[in-house]
Amino acid sequence: MRENWRIKVSVVAGVSALAFSALMAAPAVADDAASSLQEVQMPAGVKIVEGLAPVVGADAPSLEPEADAPFSAAAAAKAAPAANTCLGSTAAYGSKGCFQHNGDIVWAGDTQKDGMSAAVGVYTDYGRAAEVCINKLGVNTWATCNKDYRETGNVRLRVFRYDGDTGKFYQPESWSGWIPVDGKY
């Protein structure tokens, strides 16, 4: 009798964990997701900042999907990554984003020629108003937004698309985890 109870509890726990993981799964990046774009409602007062072209000679992150995987893993494994390391690399259809802790630079990369811009929202864990860095420079480019965040805080990135003609944001979107502003994990 006791054995059956343990089996039932184990089954219920396993099903609960599976259901929770299905709910929390991030959307996959798709090459042909343009037809499935859905509008994202942004909170009132979100500041939109137009990104600038990176400084000539700046070490820009790669726009290639496979190139950032080891780069991000290496950055997370170090206690203090190099000054130009781009942390929290996050991608969704047509957009990539990351955070450079030295200088508090947000990078927004446009990876899809679809008439929209890459958008990277930046949220803090200490109450600073959210801002969105927009890349209007075109496909296969990076734009940067130079910010000044509290060194003891963390930022979180939200990557999605922006239509400058309508002023609306669109899914699919993707979120990074919390990234320490000082770059120390």
Tab-separated table of C-alpha atoms in Angstrom:
chain	number	residue	atom	x	y	z
A	1	MET	CA	0.000	0.000	0.000
A	2	ARG	CA	2.773	2.420	0.985
A	3	GLU	CA	4.665	1.532	-2.217
A	4	ASN	CA	1.659	2.498	-4.392
A	5	TRP	CA	1.396	5.861	-2.626
A	6	ARG	CA	5.024	6.665	-3.412
A	7	ILE	CA	4.561	5.705	-7.060
A	8	LYS	CA	1.477	7.929	-7.367
A	9	VAL	CA	3.255	10.873	-5.755
A	10	SER	CA	6.234	10.384	-8.090
A	11	VAL	CA	3.975	10.309	-11.149
A	12	VAL	CA	2.124	13.462	-10.056
A	13	ALA	CA	5.423	15.250	-9.373
A	14	GLY	CA	6.799	14.237	-12.783
A	15	VAL	CA	3.681	15.378	-14.630
A	16	SER	CA	3.719	18.686	-12.724
A	17	ALA	CA	7.369	19.296	-13.616
A	18	LEU	CA	6.696	18.512	-17.282
A	19	ALA	CA	3.691	20.863	-17.390
A	20	PHE	CA	5.697	23.638	-15.704
A	21	SER	CA	8.591	23.268	-18.151
A	22	ALA	CA	6.174	23.407	-21.105
A	23	LEU	CA	4.709	26.657	-19.782
A	24	MET	CA	8.108	28.243	-19.166
A	25	ALA	CA	9.760	27.241	-22.451
A	26	ALA	CA	11.064	30.124	-24.551
A	27	PRO	CA	9.841	30.507	-28.131
A	28	ALA	CA	12.145	29.093	-30.769
A	29	VAL	CA	13.871	31.293	-33.299
A	30	ALA	CA	12.395	30.714	-36.751
A	31	ASP	CA	13.622	31.943	-40.128
A	32	ASP	CA	10.147	32.368	-41.599
A	33	ALA	CA	8.358	33.748	-38.540
A	34	ALA	CA	7.370	37.045	-40.220
A	35	SER	CA	3.872	35.747	-40.958
A	36	SER	CA	3.326	34.961	-37.288
A	37	LEU	CA	4.297	38.347	-35.832
A	38	GLN	CA	1.973	39.451	-33.038
A	39	GLU	CA	1.835	42.910	-31.500
A	40	VAL	CA	3.430	43.370	-28.066
A	41	GLN	CA	1.781	45.820	-25.688
A	42	MET	CA	4.450	47.956	-24.027
A	43	PRO	CA	3.933	49.597	-20.636
A	44	ALA	CA	3.159	53.318	-20.722
A	45	GLY	CA	6.201	55.542	-20.428
A	46	VAL	CA	8.745	53.175	-21.958
A	47	LYS	CA	11.466	55.342	-23.464
A	48	ILE	CA	12.488	54.505	-27.036
A	49	VAL	CA	16.129	55.271	-27.841
A	50	GLU	CA	17.474	55.148	-31.389
A	51	GLY	CA	20.738	53.238	-31.448
A	52	LEU	CA	23.884	54.579	-33.061
A	53	ALA	CA	26.340	52.841	-35.354
A	54	PRO	CA	29.207	51.320	-33.335
A	55	VAL	CA	32.436	53.277	-33.154
A	56	VAL	CA	34.742	52.433	-36.055
A	57	GLY	CA	37.047	49.616	-35.010
A	58	ALA	CA	34.807	48.532	-32.116
A	59	ASP	CA	34.726	44.816	-31.358
A	60	ALA	CA	31.146	44.050	-32.473
A	61	PRO	CA	29.478	40.753	-31.535
A	62	SER	CA	28.726	38.322	-34.342
A	63	LEU	CA	25.320	38.258	-35.999
A	64	GLU	CA	25.787	34.556	-36.807
A	65	PRO	CA	23.764	32.244	-34.507
A	66	GLU	CA	26.479	29.653	-33.890
A	67	ALA	CA	29.244	32.198	-33.273
A	68	ASP	CA	27.782	33.538	-30.013
A	69	ALA	CA	27.195	30.171	-28.305
A	70	PRO	CA	30.783	29.528	-27.135
A	71	PHE	CA	31.328	33.269	-26.633
A	72	SER	CA	28.429	33.528	-24.165
A	73	ALA	CA	29.343	30.310	-22.363
A	74	ALA	CA	32.925	31.467	-21.941
A	75	ALA	CA	31.774	34.823	-20.577
A	76	ALA	CA	29.488	33.204	-18.033
A	77	ALA	CA	32.265	30.873	-16.846
A	78	LYS	CA	34.638	33.712	-15.954
A	79	ALA	CA	34.395	35.759	-12.763
A	80	ALA	CA	35.311	38.965	-14.594
A	81	PRO	CA	34.906	38.817	-18.374
A	82	ALA	CA	36.948	40.986	-20.708
A	83	ALA	CA	35.798	44.605	-21.024
A	84	ASN	CA	34.440	44.125	-24.549
A	85	THR	CA	32.563	40.876	-23.801
A	86	CYS	CA	28.900	40.987	-24.754
A	87	LEU	CA	26.862	39.248	-22.035
A	88	GLY	CA	23.355	37.812	-22.088
A	89	SER	CA	23.297	37.165	-25.837
A	90	THR	CA	19.622	36.759	-26.739
A	91	ALA	CA	17.927	36.264	-30.110
A	92	ALA	CA	14.441	36.104	-31.598
A	93	TYR	CA	13.236	36.272	-35.192
A	94	GLY	CA	15.164	39.102	-36.872
A	95	SER	CA	16.788	40.498	-33.739
A	96	LYS	CA	19.761	39.861	-31.482
A	97	GLY	CA	20.816	41.702	-28.371
A	98	CYS	CA	23.457	41.649	-25.672
A	99	PHE	CA	24.945	43.832	-22.929
A	100	GLN	CA	28.557	45.035	-22.675
A	101	HIS	CA	29.277	45.731	-19.012
A	102	ASN	CA	32.236	48.034	-19.677
A	103	GLY	CA	30.476	51.283	-20.589
A	104	ASP	CA	26.981	49.845	-20.077
A	105	ILE	CA	26.406	49.438	-23.808
A	106	VAL	CA	23.313	47.697	-25.164
A	107	TRP	CA	23.815	46.090	-28.587
A	108	ALA	CA	20.838	45.621	-30.955
A	109	GLY	CA	21.451	43.539	-34.091
A	110	ASP	CA	19.080	43.325	-37.052
A	111	THR	CA	19.259	39.908	-38.729
A	112	GLN	CA	16.207	39.943	-41.025
A	113	LYS	CA	15.358	42.017	-44.091
A	114	ASP	CA	11.658	42.562	-43.405
A	115	GLY	CA	11.201	46.350	-43.180
A	116	MET	CA	11.290	46.281	-39.379
A	117	SER	CA	13.980	47.175	-36.887
A	118	ALA	CA	15.616	45.154	-34.156
A	119	ALA	CA	14.529	46.206	-30.663
A	120	VAL	CA	16.189	45.398	-27.334
A	121	GLY	CA	14.299	46.337	-24.186
A	122	VAL	CA	16.357	46.806	-21.031
A	123	TYR	CA	14.850	46.238	-17.591
A	124	THR	CA	16.585	46.639	-14.217
A	125	ASP	CA	16.098	44.913	-10.887
A	126	TYR	CA	16.217	48.206	-8.987
A	127	GLY	CA	13.251	50.110	-10.413
A	128	ARG	CA	14.762	52.219	-13.179
A	129	ALA	CA	12.264	52.854	-15.980
A	130	ALA	CA	12.524	50.428	-18.898
A	131	GLU	CA	14.064	51.620	-22.152
A	132	VAL	CA	14.166	50.125	-25.641
A	133	CYS	CA	17.192	50.412	-27.937
A	134	ILE	CA	16.117	50.429	-31.600
A	135	ASN	CA	18.396	49.537	-34.533
A	136	LYS	CA	17.204	51.507	-37.585
A	137	LEU	CA	20.484	50.972	-39.464
A	138	GLY	CA	19.200	48.049	-41.553
A	139	VAL	CA	19.720	44.340	-41.909
A	140	ASN	CA	23.045	42.756	-40.874
A	141	THR	CA	24.028	45.741	-38.716
A	142	TRP	CA	24.517	46.444	-35.039
A	143	ALA	CA	23.404	49.596	-33.240
A	144	THR	CA	24.512	50.589	-29.747
A	145	CYS	CA	22.810	52.478	-26.956
A	146	ASN	CA	25.225	53.755	-24.328
A	147	LYS	CA	23.557	53.809	-20.891
A	148	ASP	CA	24.638	54.296	-17.305
A	149	TYR	CA	23.263	51.633	-14.961
A	150	ARG	CA	23.874	51.207	-11.236
A	151	GLU	CA	26.981	49.020	-10.831
A	152	THR	CA	25.366	46.999	-8.029
A	153	GLY	CA	22.301	46.234	-10.153
A	154	ASN	CA	21.311	43.750	-12.815
A	155	VAL	CA	19.740	44.198	-16.239
A	156	ARG	CA	17.540	41.906	-18.285
A	157	LEU	CA	17.160	42.085	-22.066
A	158	ARG	CA	13.988	41.592	-24.108
A	159	VAL	CA	14.586	41.128	-27.850
A	160	PHE	CA	11.818	41.644	-30.416
A	161	ARG	CA	10.898	43.611	-33.614
A	162	TYR	CA	9.848	47.249	-34.051
A	163	ASP	CA	7.866	48.816	-36.909
A	164	GLY	CA	8.914	52.470	-37.127
A	165	ASP	CA	6.001	53.343	-39.437
A	166	THR	CA	3.389	52.332	-36.854
A	167	GLY	CA	5.447	52.681	-33.659
A	168	LYS	CA	4.471	49.139	-32.640
A	169	PHE	CA	6.508	46.241	-31.268
A	170	TYR	CA	6.083	42.644	-32.406
A	171	GLN	CA	6.746	39.078	-31.254
A	172	PRO	CA	8.288	36.595	-31.413
A	173	GLU	CA	10.379	37.801	-28.532
A	174	SER	CA	13.007	36.387	-26.235
A	175	TRP	CA	14.271	37.319	-22.759
A	176	SER	CA	17.760	37.000	-21.304
A	177	GLY	CA	18.425	36.053	-17.729
A	178	TRP	CA	19.560	38.695	-15.236
A	179	ILE	CA	22.959	40.135	-16.178
A	180	PRO	CA	25.150	41.822	-13.549
A	181	VAL	CA	25.969	45.383	-14.607
A	182	ASP	CA	29.510	45.025	-13.259
A	183	GLY	CA	29.994	41.852	-15.347
A	184	LYS	CA	30.840	39.672	-12.329
A	185	TYR	CA	28.789	36.493	-12.013
